[in-house]
Tab-separated table of C-alpha atoms and ligand atoms in Angstrom:
chain	number	residue	atom	x	y	z
A	1	MET	CA	32.290	50.290	54.304
A	2	ASP	CA	34.742	52.793	53.353
A	3	ASN	CA	38.612	53.160	55.027
A	4	ARG	CA	39.690	56.099	52.949
A	5	PRO	CA	40.072	58.750	55.220
A	6	ILE	CA	38.154	61.807	56.222
A	7	GLY	CA	39.528	65.253	54.809
A	8	VAL	CA	38.812	68.533	56.855
A	9	PHE	CA	40.036	71.736	56.744
A	10	ASP	CA	40.542	74.972	58.047
A	11	SER	CA	42.138	78.715	57.894
A	12	GLY	CA	44.271	77.339	60.774
A	13	LEU	CA	44.294	75.876	64.247
A	14	GLY	CA	40.650	76.232	64.553
A	15	GLY	CA	38.932	73.201	62.742
A	16	LEU	CA	40.697	70.947	64.968
A	17	THR	CA	37.567	71.511	67.644
A	18	ALA	CA	35.880	69.838	65.131
A	19	VAL	CA	38.693	66.845	64.596
A	20	ARG	CA	38.580	66.093	68.319
A	21	GLU	CA	35.046	65.514	68.670
A	22	LEU	CA	35.263	63.394	65.407
A	23	MET	CA	38.100	61.579	67.150
A	24	GLN	CA	35.791	61.017	69.857
A	25	VAL	CA	32.858	59.347	67.871
A	26	LEU	CA	34.158	57.849	65.485
A	27	PRO	CA	37.799	56.391	67.304
A	28	GLN	CA	38.244	54.456	64.013
A	29	GLU	CA	38.363	56.329	61.399
A	30	SER	CA	41.070	58.290	59.722
A	31	ILE	CA	41.643	61.858	59.114
A	32	VAL	CA	43.612	64.238	57.101
A	33	TYR	CA	43.930	67.297	58.517
A	34	PHE	CA	44.618	71.131	56.610
A	35	GLY	CA	45.167	74.450	58.169
A	36	ASP	CA	45.688	76.888	55.591
A	37	THR	CA	48.223	78.693	58.952
A	38	GLY	CA	50.357	80.338	56.181
A	39	ARG	CA	47.128	82.568	55.256
A	40	VAL	CA	44.997	82.999	57.999
A	41	PRO	CA	42.598	84.704	59.176
A	42	TYR	CA	40.227	84.064	56.029
A	43	GLY	CA	37.731	86.279	57.719
A	44	THR	CA	38.570	89.461	57.108
A	45	LYS	CA	39.681	88.797	52.964
A	46	SER	CA	37.188	89.328	50.494
A	47	ALA	CA	34.777	87.312	49.027
A	48	GLU	CA	36.921	86.235	46.092
A	49	THR	CA	39.556	85.590	48.120
A	50	ILE	CA	38.245	83.563	49.906
A	51	ARG	CA	36.952	81.279	47.205
A	52	LYS	CA	40.237	80.996	46.251
A	53	TYR	CA	41.751	79.681	49.509
A	54	THR	CA	38.627	77.114	49.708
A	55	ARG	CA	39.343	75.214	45.706
A	56	GLN	CA	43.181	75.261	46.418
A	57	ASP	CA	42.648	73.879	49.673
A	58	ILE	CA	39.660	71.243	48.666
A	59	ALA	CA	42.266	70.450	45.272
A	60	PHE	CA	44.791	69.383	48.281
A	61	LEU	CA	42.434	67.261	50.457
A	62	LYS	CA	41.388	65.558	47.058
A	63	THR	CA	45.020	64.476	46.304
A	64	ASN	CA	45.242	62.601	49.783
A	65	GLY	CA	41.645	60.273	48.545
A	66	VAL	CA	39.857	61.771	50.799
A	67	LYS	CA	35.854	59.889	51.132
A	68	MET	CA	34.254	63.551	51.715
A	69	ILE	CA	35.163	66.920	53.058
A	70	LEU	CA	33.903	68.523	55.952
A	71	ALA	CA	34.938	72.257	55.525
A	72	ALA	CA	34.891	72.976	59.620
A	73	CYS	CA	35.072	76.457	59.607
A	74	GLY	CA	32.430	79.078	59.437
A	75	THR	CA	33.930	81.908	57.168
A	76	VAL	CA	34.165	79.471	54.199
A	77	SER	CA	30.658	77.584	55.031
A	78	SER	CA	29.691	81.081	54.803
A	79	VAL	CA	31.211	82.650	51.398
A	80	ALA	CA	32.574	79.592	49.642
A	81	SER	CA	29.942	76.782	50.207
A	82	GLU	CA	28.839	76.072	46.830
A	83	ILE	CA	32.580	74.931	45.724
A	84	GLY	CA	32.494	72.427	48.122
A	85	ASP	CA	28.714	71.545	47.164
A	86	ALA	CA	31.150	70.365	43.122
A	87	CYS	CA	33.400	69.066	44.308
A	88	GLY	CA	32.623	65.613	44.215
A	89	LEU	CA	32.940	64.077	47.273
A	90	PRO	CA	30.111	64.290	49.989
A	91	PHE	CA	30.457	67.725	51.386
A	92	THR	CA	29.959	69.359	54.253
A	93	GLY	CA	29.824	72.936	55.985
A	94	VAL	CA	28.920	73.653	59.930
A	95	LEU	CA	26.514	75.792	59.114
A	96	ARG	CA	22.981	73.697	58.819
A	97	PRO	CA	24.075	71.456	61.540
A	98	THR	CA	25.031	74.379	63.675
A	99	ALA	CA	21.603	76.211	63.472
A	100	GLU	CA	19.806	72.952	63.690
A	101	ALA	CA	21.684	72.442	67.077
A	102	ALA	CA	20.685	76.132	67.797
A	103	ILE	CA	17.047	75.948	67.833
A	104	ARG	CA	16.938	72.824	68.927
A	105	VAL	CA	18.287	74.213	72.611
A	106	THR	CA	16.505	77.648	72.332
A	107	LYS	CA	12.952	78.028	74.347
A	108	THR	CA	12.520	81.584	73.960
A	109	GLY	CA	13.568	82.054	70.382
A	110	LYS	CA	16.418	84.771	70.690
A	111	ILE	CA	19.923	83.573	69.586
A	112	GLY	CA	22.976	85.294	69.231
A	113	VAL	CA	25.863	84.249	66.976
A	114	ILE	CA	29.469	85.510	66.337
A	115	GLY	CA	31.786	84.586	63.602
A	116	THR	CA	34.110	86.426	61.549
A	117	GLN	CA	33.893	89.254	59.647
A	118	ALA	CA	33.313	87.965	56.505
A	119	THR	CA	30.482	84.738	58.007
A	120	VAL	CA	28.857	87.573	59.880
A	121	SER	CA	28.111	89.931	57.021
A	122	SER	CA	27.129	87.212	54.532
A	123	GLY	CA	23.903	86.865	57.019
A	124	SER	CA	24.569	83.148	56.815
A	125	TYR	CA	23.798	81.845	59.744
A	126	GLU	CA	20.816	84.258	60.545
A	127	ARG	CA	18.774	82.832	57.101
A	128	HIS	CA	20.085	79.480	57.902
A	129	VAL	CA	18.179	80.126	61.138
A	130	LYS	CA	15.493	81.727	60.113
A	131	ALA	CA	15.063	78.870	57.401
A	132	LEU	CA	14.162	76.419	60.216
A	133	ASP	CA	11.907	78.665	62.371
A	134	PRO	CA	11.172	82.210	60.536
A	135	LYS	CA	9.378	83.757	64.072
A	136	ALA	CA	13.349	83.090	65.590
A	137	GLU	CA	15.285	87.035	66.274
A	138	VAL	CA	19.258	86.935	65.178
A	139	TYR	CA	21.592	88.945	66.104
A	140	SER	CA	24.717	88.901	65.314
A	141	CYS	CA	27.725	90.349	66.396
A	142	ALA	CA	31.641	89.869	64.750
A	143	CYS	CA	34.614	89.346	66.375
A	144	PRO	CA	37.646	89.545	64.280
A	145	LEU	CA	39.938	89.669	67.245
A	146	PHE	CA	39.076	86.226	68.240
A	147	VAL	CA	40.649	83.989	65.515
A	148	PRO	CA	44.749	86.028	65.923
A	149	PHE	CA	44.180	85.257	69.658
A	150	VAL	CA	43.703	82.333	69.808
A	151	GLU	CA	46.002	80.959	66.712
A	152	ASN	CA	49.054	82.554	68.710
A	153	GLY	CA	47.729	81.392	72.360
A	154	VAL	CA	46.549	84.104	73.555
A	155	ILE	CA	43.702	82.688	75.530
A	156	ALA	CA	43.887	82.175	78.853
A	157	PRO	CA	40.470	82.988	80.765
A	158	GLU	CA	42.723	85.008	83.802
A	159	ASP	CA	44.241	86.827	81.211
A	160	PRO	CA	43.100	90.866	81.145
A	161	MET	CA	44.099	91.568	77.407
A	162	VAL	CA	41.551	88.259	76.744
A	163	ARG	CA	38.758	89.481	79.749
A	164	LEU	CA	38.831	92.858	77.851
A	165	VAL	CA	38.548	91.226	74.547
A	166	VAL	CA	35.302	88.707	75.444
A	167	GLU	CA	34.265	91.487	77.532
A	168	ARG	CA	34.159	94.032	74.771
A	169	TYR	CA	32.674	92.382	71.721
A	170	LEU	CA	29.584	90.414	74.232
A	171	HIS	CA	28.535	94.030	75.141
A	172	TYR	CA	26.764	93.809	72.084
A	173	PHE	CA	24.810	91.021	73.421
A	174	ASP	CA	23.448	92.783	76.673
A	175	GLU	CA	19.255	94.016	76.441
A	176	LYS	CA	19.420	91.479	73.588
A	177	GLY	CA	18.190	88.235	76.074
A	178	ILE	CA	19.111	85.576	73.256
A	179	ASP	CA	19.614	82.515	75.446
A	180	THR	CA	21.752	80.717	73.018
A	181	LEU	CA	24.768	81.907	71.469
A	182	ILE	CA	26.235	80.177	68.005
A	183	LEU	CA	30.114	80.234	68.145
A	184	GLY	CA	29.627	80.695	64.942
A	185	CYS	CA	33.203	79.976	64.074
A	186	THR	CA	35.323	77.253	64.651
A	187	HIS	CA	38.154	79.077	66.768
A	188	TYR	CA	36.470	79.899	68.779
A	189	PRO	CA	35.418	76.936	71.764
A	190	ILE	CA	39.132	77.415	72.764
A	191	LEU	CA	38.350	81.005	73.911
A	192	GLN	CA	34.736	79.231	75.844
A	193	GLU	CA	35.546	79.927	78.829
A	194	SER	CA	35.923	83.471	79.098
A	195	ILE	CA	33.003	83.475	76.509
A	196	ALA	CA	30.190	81.405	78.931
A	197	ALA	CA	31.785	83.618	82.168
A	198	VAL	CA	30.779	86.692	80.697
A	199	MET	CA	26.846	85.558	79.361
A	200	GLY	CA	26.221	83.845	82.260
A	201	ASP	CA	24.374	80.428	82.914
A	202	SER	CA	20.921	81.832	81.078
A	203	VAL	CA	22.994	81.576	77.542
A	204	THR	CA	23.867	78.138	75.991
A	205	LEU	CA	27.079	78.006	73.916
A	206	ILE	CA	26.624	75.981	70.573
A	207	ASN	CA	29.580	74.610	69.289
A	208	SER	CA	29.927	75.297	65.680
A	209	GLY	CA	32.285	72.096	65.172
A	210	ARG	CA	30.933	69.981	67.308
A	211	GLU	CA	27.917	70.388	64.901
A	212	ALA	CA	29.425	69.691	62.334
A	213	ALA	CA	31.201	66.713	63.033
A	214	LEU	CA	28.048	64.984	64.375
A	215	HIS	CA	26.629	65.942	60.869
A	216	CYS	CA	29.627	64.287	59.167
A	217	VAL	CA	28.649	61.010	61.304
A	218	GLU	CA	25.440	61.312	59.867
A	219	MET	CA	26.608	61.619	56.393
A	220	LEU	CA	28.656	59.102	56.344
A	221	ARG	CA	26.210	56.808	58.397
A	222	GLU	CA	23.405	57.432	55.283
A	223	ASN	CA	26.789	56.860	52.772
A	224	GLY	CA	27.093	53.323	53.425
A	225	GLN	CA	30.872	54.992	54.414
A	226	LEU	CA	31.518	54.744	57.585
A	227	CYS	CA	35.222	52.455	57.606
A	228	GLY	CA	34.820	48.996	58.954
A	229	GLU	CA	35.484	47.270	62.061
A	230	GLY	CA	39.053	47.091	63.481
A	231	ALA	CA	39.844	49.608	61.081
A	232	SER	CA	43.236	51.682	62.959
A	233	PRO	CA	43.495	55.424	62.191
A	234	CYS	CA	46.058	56.642	60.495
A	235	HIS	CA	45.980	61.060	60.847
A	236	GLN	CA	47.777	63.444	59.214
A	237	PHE	CA	48.831	67.043	59.482
A	238	PHE	CA	49.010	69.410	57.240
A	239	VAL	CA	49.868	73.110	57.487
A	240	SER	CA	50.615	75.626	55.303
A	241	ASP	CA	53.351	77.699	57.022
A	242	GLN	CA	55.771	76.617	60.152
A	243	VAL	CA	55.111	73.654	61.681
A	244	ASP	CA	56.318	73.674	64.825
A	245	GLY	CA	54.257	76.572	66.656
A	246	PHE	CA	51.074	74.311	65.165
A	247	GLN	CA	51.833	71.567	67.257
A	248	SER	CA	51.441	73.247	70.897
A	249	MET	CA	48.681	74.977	69.722
A	250	ALA	CA	47.284	71.620	67.737
A	251	ASP	CA	47.215	69.753	71.615
A	252	ILE	CA	45.151	72.569	72.672
A	253	CYS	CA	42.500	72.732	69.980
A	254	LEU	CA	42.422	69.063	70.183
A	255	GLY	CA	42.526	68.046	73.684
A	256	HIS	CA	45.032	65.912	73.177
A	257	ALA	CA	49.328	65.465	72.081
A	258	VAL	CA	48.730	65.688	67.426
A	259	ASP	CA	50.370	61.731	67.362
A	260	ALA	CA	51.593	62.266	64.423
A	261	ALA	CA	53.949	63.893	62.221
A	262	VAL	CA	52.930	67.677	61.153
A	263	ARG	CA	54.220	68.311	57.672
A	264	PHE	CA	54.185	71.885	55.572
A	265	ILE	CA	52.583	71.773	52.090
A	266	ASP	CA	52.299	74.744	50.252
A	267	ILE	CA	48.919	75.298	48.908
A	268	ASP	CA	50.185	77.994	46.263
A	269	ARG	CA	50.917	74.669	44.268
A	270	TYR	CA	47.029	74.037	43.872
A	271	PRO	CA	44.640	74.883	41.449
A	272	ALA	CA	43.057	78.217	41.791
B	301	DGL	N1	37.799	78.805	62.307
B	301	DGL	C1	37.269	79.993	60.829
B	301	DGL	C2	35.673	80.507	60.692
B	301	DGL	O1	35.475	79.577	61.341
B	301	DGL	C3	38.089	81.175	61.278
B	301	DGL	C4	38.364	81.709	59.328
B	301	DGL	C5	39.149	83.254	60.033
B	301	DGL	O2	40.305	83.267	59.388
B	301	DGL	O3	39.095	84.557	59.657
B	301	DGL	O4	35.337	81.209	60.423
């Protein structure tokens, strides 16, 4: 039994899609969330910069006495997971649980992946999927405009800009015959309705935040680190830029109002 909070981080708001799942499955657990809103997006940055940011994000969470860390970010999981693995706490990214879910779901063995430029260039999802099933065919497409759209609240399915951008990117999958599409960035579930409308009913979408959250639950169970019966959750949210915008968008990502004050931290104070 371990009543310390679970630490979750992302470049911005996207990781809240994983927090939403965690809160549903483990309502008694406390969560410390850090969204690096001052430096989002990560997915267009160099591997060196993403690793530096990851070291600082993890260092910050560790100062909050967390019991495990979830990198709720496809980009960090793809480029800098070794930093998490060496952080001295139980750690998971999103790749393995998401690849496992895709393999469970696919019938044709043809799997699409959408993610940030850094994620797609790394080939990380493809490696994880093929490690589970070498015969699987993986088609990957970077969608760099999705993260700024979500961070700026441009998400309504009826918005012509959203429709245009989603159609433009997903056009890549025409004729590929995929039956499963990995939303390889935790921001993308916010655009899920628009993505599903373009891909059609024959394609199942895999939410990487949800799969990672479910994996966290398994890890906590296996490690005997679930919180005690009757624990009352205390959530904390931190960002590295303005708190105001975060609050309203966070409500959308979480599916309910943020029930705690959102606080600013100066992430540059943490060791890189
Ligand atoms: N949510 C992050 C991911 O899963 C977005 C990365 C970014 O900031 O570009 O990849």
